[in-house]
């Protein structure tokens, strides 16, 4: 799970999630959260108007800085541990699985919404960033994904690339139409081997245009070895 925080007026996944049970120590400036056997803490940072919520075991840290003590309390007190974020991205990378309703192509041609869930190439599979493409970009990505050649990309020659960790997908793209259930596509591009796209039953080659289009919405760094051709 991951941590999300919001002001009470916001309507998102954080506010609908189960509140984190809290205990408040007597000493000033200390608020400790205990949930699911994991311990986190909120402490003042530099000034009385700043606070840090930390869940080291989940690698999650949230720093709140505001000139309003009530606003700080509102943000901290609405923090939630969640399993899925507001865009539908799982907090932990989901395993590759076949869709319940397999599309004719890699994704449904009528998809009008594309959301990007980036997990990076790390085996721990923590969600690092998420975003939703604009409608025009989503339409382009749907066409490019369905037009991609079948099969995975060629491996980078072994003398040019060294795999240092197990190969895992970098991101999951969620394609959906008219608010229906999303069709996930796992994409792998930063590795030396097993690069490509996978919807659980079909694989296709990934190219730089697809990666660039998907990741532009995240404003998040990425890279790949050699060429994706």
mmCIF file of C-alpha atoms in Angstrom:
data_model
loop_
_atom_site.group_PDB
_atom_site.id
_atom_site.type_symbol
_atom_site.label_atom_id
_atom_site.label_comp_id
_atom_site.label_asym_id
_atom_site.label_seq_id
_atom_site.Cartn_x
_atom_site.Cartn_y
_atom_site.Cartn_z
ATOM 1 C CA UNK A 1 0.000 0.000 0.000
ATOM 2 C CA UNK A 2 1.008 3.613 -0.336
ATOM 3 C CA UNK A 3 0.115 6.849 1.438
ATOM 4 C CA UNK A 4 -2.076 9.571 0.016
ATOM 5 C CA UNK A 5 -3.047 12.817 1.673
ATOM 6 C CA UNK A 6 -5.716 15.377 0.908
ATOM 7 C CA UNK A 7 -7.669 18.263 2.328
ATOM 8 C CA UNK A 8 -11.149 17.284 3.526
ATOM 9 C CA UNK A 9 -12.777 19.148 0.629
ATOM 10 C CA UNK A 10 -11.078 16.988 -1.985
ATOM 11 C CA UNK A 11 -12.910 13.966 -3.403
ATOM 12 C CA UNK A 12 -10.463 11.265 -4.396
ATOM 13 C CA UNK A 13 -9.241 7.781 -3.557
ATOM 14 C CA UNK A 14 -7.552 9.010 -0.405
ATOM 15 C CA UNK A 15 -10.715 10.306 1.191
ATOM 16 C CA UNK A 16 -12.648 7.112 0.487
ATOM 17 C CA UNK A 17 -9.979 4.822 1.865
ATOM 18 C CA UNK A 18 -9.907 3.459 5.394
ATOM 19 C CA UNK A 19 -8.538 6.073 7.842
ATOM 20 C CA UNK A 20 -5.184 5.304 9.402
ATOM 21 C CA UNK A 21 -5.640 4.469 13.100
ATOM 22 C CA UNK A 22 -3.766 7.050 15.154
ATOM 23 C CA UNK A 23 -2.277 7.466 18.579
ATOM 24 C CA UNK A 24 -1.117 10.837 19.811
ATOM 25 C CA UNK A 25 1.787 10.869 22.314
ATOM 26 C CA UNK A 26 1.719 13.409 25.117
ATOM 27 C CA UNK A 27 4.847 15.230 24.030
ATOM 28 C CA UNK A 28 4.323 18.209 21.719
ATOM 29 C CA UNK A 29 4.902 17.841 18.014
ATOM 30 C CA UNK A 30 4.543 14.072 17.923
ATOM 31 C CA UNK A 31 1.846 12.112 16.085
ATOM 32 C CA UNK A 32 2.350 8.416 15.458
ATOM 33 C CA UNK A 33 0.359 6.235 13.089
ATOM 34 C CA UNK A 34 0.118 2.452 13.476
ATOM 35 C CA UNK A 35 -1.542 0.321 10.809
ATOM 36 C CA UNK A 36 -1.283 -3.167 9.329
ATOM 37 C CA UNK A 37 1.664 -3.931 11.547
ATOM 38 C CA UNK A 38 3.655 -1.068 10.016
ATOM 39 C CA UNK A 39 4.752 1.975 11.980
ATOM 40 C CA UNK A 40 4.926 5.489 10.601
ATOM 41 C CA UNK A 41 5.333 8.855 12.243
ATOM 42 C CA UNK A 42 4.618 12.507 11.747
ATOM 43 C CA UNK A 43 7.110 14.960 13.205
ATOM 44 C CA UNK A 44 7.765 18.672 12.979
ATOM 45 C CA UNK A 45 10.375 19.693 10.414
ATOM 46 C CA UNK A 46 12.447 22.867 11.018
ATOM 47 C CA UNK A 47 9.450 24.981 12.068
ATOM 48 C CA UNK A 48 6.146 24.366 13.890
ATOM 49 C CA UNK A 49 4.295 24.836 10.578
ATOM 50 C CA UNK A 50 5.996 21.935 8.810
ATOM 51 C CA UNK A 51 5.450 18.210 9.277
ATOM 52 C CA UNK A 52 6.825 15.023 7.785
ATOM 53 C CA UNK A 53 4.812 11.824 7.521
ATOM 54 C CA UNK A 54 7.145 8.861 7.105
ATOM 55 C CA UNK A 55 6.468 5.194 6.445
ATOM 56 C CA UNK A 56 10.018 3.851 6.060
ATOM 57 C CA UNK A 57 8.911 0.253 5.580
ATOM 58 C CA UNK A 58 6.868 1.363 2.541
ATOM 59 C CA UNK A 59 9.481 3.869 1.320
ATOM 60 C CA UNK A 60 6.906 6.665 1.540
ATOM 61 C CA UNK A 61 7.662 10.175 2.813
ATOM 62 C CA UNK A 62 5.362 13.204 2.768
ATOM 63 C CA UNK A 63 6.503 16.675 3.834
ATOM 64 C CA UNK A 64 3.821 19.284 4.530
ATOM 65 C CA UNK A 65 4.804 22.963 4.686
ATOM 66 C CA UNK A 66 2.164 25.602 5.317
ATOM 67 C CA UNK A 67 1.742 28.844 7.257
ATOM 68 C CA UNK A 68 -1.611 27.595 8.584
ATOM 69 C CA UNK A 69 -1.522 25.114 11.476
ATOM 70 C CA UNK A 70 -5.142 24.109 10.861
ATOM 71 C CA UNK A 71 -4.348 23.369 7.234
ATOM 72 C CA UNK A 72 -1.375 21.272 8.275
ATOM 73 C CA UNK A 73 -3.569 19.268 10.638
ATOM 74 C CA UNK A 74 -6.228 18.825 7.942
ATOM 75 C CA UNK A 75 -3.688 17.405 5.486
ATOM 76 C CA UNK A 76 -1.944 15.152 8.002
ATOM 77 C CA UNK A 77 -5.187 13.903 9.551
ATOM 78 C CA UNK A 78 -6.602 12.873 6.169
ATOM 79 C CA UNK A 79 -3.580 10.764 5.187
ATOM 80 C CA UNK A 80 -4.603 7.269 4.132
ATOM 81 C CA UNK A 81 -2.852 4.045 3.249
ATOM 82 C CA UNK A 82 -4.284 2.972 -0.106
ATOM 83 C CA UNK A 83 -3.906 0.009 -2.439
ATOM 84 C CA UNK A 84 -5.055 1.792 -5.620
ATOM 85 C CA UNK A 85 -4.578 5.469 -6.467
ATOM 86 C CA UNK A 86 -7.164 7.891 -7.853
ATOM 87 C CA UNK A 87 -6.401 6.887 -11.462
ATOM 88 C CA UNK A 88 -6.758 3.175 -10.824
ATOM 89 C CA UNK A 89 -3.035 2.420 -10.580
ATOM 90 C CA UNK A 90 -2.140 -0.290 -8.065
ATOM 91 C CA UNK A 91 0.304 0.760 -5.360
ATOM 92 C CA UNK A 92 2.353 -2.371 -6.133
ATOM 93 C CA UNK A 93 3.074 -3.582 -9.649
ATOM 94 C CA UNK A 94 0.410 -6.160 -10.581
ATOM 95 C CA UNK A 95 1.557 -9.439 -12.152
ATOM 96 C CA UNK A 96 0.958 -9.954 -15.859
ATOM 97 C CA UNK A 97 -2.457 -11.572 -16.316
ATOM 98 C CA UNK A 98 -4.837 -12.210 -19.212
ATOM 99 C CA UNK A 99 -7.790 -9.789 -19.544
ATOM 100 C CA UNK A 100 -11.238 -11.096 -18.642
ATOM 101 C CA UNK A 101 -12.556 -9.969 -22.044
ATOM 102 C CA UNK A 102 -9.680 -10.292 -24.564
ATOM 103 C CA UNK A 103 -9.772 -7.567 -27.237
ATOM 104 C CA UNK A 104 -9.288 -8.251 -30.956
ATOM 105 C CA UNK A 105 -6.021 -6.315 -30.862
ATOM 106 C CA UNK A 106 -3.613 -5.627 -28.063
ATOM 107 C CA UNK A 107 -6.133 -3.124 -26.643
ATOM 108 C CA UNK A 108 -9.762 -2.302 -27.509
ATOM 109 C CA UNK A 109 -9.809 -0.080 -30.610
ATOM 110 C CA UNK A 110 -12.575 2.041 -29.054
ATOM 111 C CA UNK A 111 -10.463 2.928 -25.991
ATOM 112 C CA UNK A 112 -10.752 6.642 -25.267
ATOM 113 C CA UNK A 113 -8.936 6.786 -21.929
ATOM 114 C CA UNK A 114 -5.309 5.834 -21.286
ATOM 115 C CA UNK A 115 -3.741 5.985 -17.839
ATOM 116 C CA UNK A 116 -0.071 5.358 -17.155
ATOM 117 C CA UNK A 117 1.186 3.618 -14.014
ATOM 118 C CA UNK A 118 4.979 3.774 -13.767
ATOM 119 C CA UNK A 119 6.821 1.361 -11.479
ATOM 120 C CA UNK A 120 10.354 1.709 -12.842
ATOM 121 C CA UNK A 121 12.609 -1.269 -13.358
ATOM 122 C CA UNK A 122 13.094 -2.019 -9.663
ATOM 123 C CA UNK A 123 11.944 -5.447 -8.447
ATOM 124 C CA UNK A 124 10.217 -3.903 -5.398
ATOM 125 C CA UNK A 125 7.441 -2.745 -7.751
ATOM 126 C CA UNK A 126 6.393 0.423 -5.934
ATOM 127 C CA UNK A 127 4.204 2.856 -7.867
ATOM 128 C CA UNK A 128 6.419 5.838 -8.685
ATOM 129 C CA UNK A 129 4.126 8.051 -10.770
ATOM 130 C CA UNK A 130 0.785 7.979 -12.565
ATOM 131 C CA UNK A 131 -1.028 10.142 -15.085
ATOM 132 C CA UNK A 132 -3.780 10.279 -17.678
ATOM 133 C CA UNK A 133 -3.203 11.154 -21.324
ATOM 134 C CA UNK A 134 -5.153 13.909 -23.035
ATOM 135 C CA UNK A 135 -7.875 12.575 -25.355
ATOM 136 C CA UNK A 136 -5.934 13.343 -28.548
ATOM 137 C CA UNK A 137 -2.764 11.663 -27.247
ATOM 138 C CA UNK A 138 -4.777 8.683 -26.033
ATOM 139 C CA UNK A 139 -6.235 8.186 -29.522
ATOM 140 C CA UNK A 140 -2.755 8.243 -31.068
ATOM 141 C CA UNK A 141 -1.392 5.783 -28.502
ATOM 142 C CA UNK A 142 -4.272 3.334 -29.018
ATOM 143 C CA UNK A 143 -3.593 3.323 -32.764
ATOM 144 C CA UNK A 144 0.162 2.889 -32.353
ATOM 145 C CA UNK A 145 -0.170 0.089 -29.796
ATOM 146 C CA UNK A 146 -2.600 -1.880 -31.954
ATOM 147 C CA UNK A 147 -0.450 -1.344 -35.054
ATOM 148 C CA UNK A 148 2.762 -2.558 -33.362
ATOM 149 C CA UNK A 149 4.361 -5.693 -34.874
ATOM 150 C CA UNK A 150 3.656 -8.904 -32.995
ATOM 151 C CA UNK A 151 6.288 -10.405 -30.720
ATOM 152 C CA UNK A 152 8.823 -8.854 -28.411
ATOM 153 C CA UNK A 153 11.699 -6.563 -29.352
ATOM 154 C CA UNK A 154 15.078 -8.109 -30.149
ATOM 155 C CA UNK A 155 17.364 -8.395 -27.131
ATOM 156 C CA UNK A 156 20.287 -6.019 -26.843
ATOM 157 C CA UNK A 157 23.508 -7.950 -27.644
ATOM 158 C CA UNK A 158 25.009 -9.421 -24.487
ATOM 159 C CA UNK A 159 28.325 -7.646 -25.071
ATOM 160 C CA UNK A 160 26.537 -4.284 -25.115
ATOM 161 C CA UNK A 161 24.186 -4.621 -22.152
ATOM 162 C CA UNK A 162 24.373 -6.346 -18.778
ATOM 163 C CA UNK A 163 21.252 -7.336 -16.856
ATOM 164 C CA UNK A 164 21.902 -6.666 -13.166
ATOM 165 C CA UNK A 165 18.398 -7.281 -11.756
ATOM 166 C CA UNK A 166 15.448 -9.518 -12.620
ATOM 167 C CA UNK A 167 13.497 -8.234 -15.630
ATOM 168 C CA UNK A 168 10.162 -6.668 -14.641
ATOM 169 C CA UNK A 169 7.769 -4.357 -16.519
ATOM 170 C CA UNK A 170 8.525 -0.661 -16.265
ATOM 171 C CA UNK A 171 4.889 0.406 -16.400
ATOM 172 C CA UNK A 172 1.293 -0.665 -16.856
ATOM 173 C CA UNK A 173 -0.923 1.202 -19.339
ATOM 174 C CA UNK A 174 -4.659 1.090 -18.598
ATOM 175 C CA UNK A 175 -6.871 1.381 -21.706
ATOM 176 C CA UNK A 176 -10.617 1.823 -21.248
ATOM 177 C CA UNK A 177 -13.668 2.983 -23.174
ATOM 178 C CA UNK A 178 -16.745 4.837 -21.900
ATOM 179 C CA UNK A 179 -15.830 4.229 -18.281
ATOM 180 C CA UNK A 180 -15.632 0.454 -18.720
ATOM 181 C CA UNK A 181 -13.165 -1.916 -17.089
ATOM 182 C CA UNK A 182 -9.586 -1.149 -18.193
ATOM 183 C CA UNK A 183 -7.479 -3.461 -20.326
ATOM 184 C CA UNK A 184 -3.957 -3.398 -18.854
ATOM 185 C CA UNK A 185 -0.840 -3.619 -20.994
ATOM 186 C CA UNK A 186 2.516 -4.208 -19.310
ATOM 187 C CA UNK A 187 5.395 -2.438 -21.054
ATOM 188 C CA UNK A 188 9.079 -3.237 -20.648
ATOM 189 C CA UNK A 189 11.729 -1.064 -22.298
ATOM 190 C CA UNK A 190 14.575 -0.203 -19.901
ATOM 191 C CA UNK A 191 16.054 -3.710 -19.809
ATOM 192 C CA UNK A 192 18.409 -5.663 -22.064
ATOM 193 C CA UNK A 193 15.949 -8.501 -22.657
ATOM 194 C CA UNK A 194 12.199 -9.251 -22.717
ATOM 195 C CA UNK A 195 11.383 -5.772 -24.027
ATOM 196 C CA UNK A 196 7.964 -5.123 -25.517
ATOM 197 C CA UNK A 197 4.261 -4.904 -24.657
ATOM 198 C CA UNK A 198 2.136 -7.668 -23.132
ATOM 199 C CA UNK A 199 -1.608 -7.783 -22.429
ATOM 200 C CA UNK A 200 -1.425 -11.221 -20.845
ATOM 201 C CA UNK A 201 -2.255 -13.145 -24.018
ATOM 202 C CA UNK A 202 -0.477 -11.212 -26.787
ATOM 203 C CA UNK A 203 2.885 -9.534 -27.079
ATOM 204 C CA UNK A 204 3.972 -6.731 -29.403
ATOM 205 C CA UNK A 205 7.055 -4.637 -30.013
ATOM 206 C CA UNK A 206 7.450 -1.311 -28.287
ATOM 207 C CA UNK A 207 9.135 1.690 -29.875
ATOM 208 C CA UNK A 208 10.460 5.049 -28.734
ATOM 209 C CA UNK A 209 7.338 6.889 -29.904
ATOM 210 C CA UNK A 210 5.088 4.776 -27.685
ATOM 211 C CA UNK A 211 7.371 5.222 -24.662
ATOM 212 C CA UNK A 212 7.730 8.967 -25.205
ATOM 213 C CA UNK A 213 3.985 9.467 -25.647
ATOM 214 C CA UNK A 214 3.128 7.469 -22.521
ATOM 215 C CA UNK A 215 5.773 9.028 -20.289
ATOM 216 C CA UNK A 216 5.292 12.646 -21.387
ATOM 217 C CA UNK A 217 2.245 12.900 -19.113
ATOM 218 C CA UNK A 218 4.287 11.831 -16.072
ATOM 219 C CA UNK A 219 7.069 14.420 -16.283
ATOM 220 C CA UNK A 220 9.167 11.542 -15.017
ATOM 221 C CA UNK A 221 12.635 10.472 -16.169
ATOM 222 C CA UNK A 222 13.161 7.236 -18.106
ATOM 223 C CA UNK A 223 15.673 5.597 -20.435
ATOM 224 C CA UNK A 224 16.457 2.477 -22.391
ATOM 225 C CA UNK A 225 19.521 0.641 -23.610
ATOM 226 C CA UNK A 226 20.566 1.108 -27.221
ATOM 227 C CA UNK A 227 17.719 1.217 -29.706
ATOM 228 C CA UNK A 228 14.180 -0.161 -29.360
ATOM 229 C CA UNK A 229 14.167 -1.020 -33.078
#
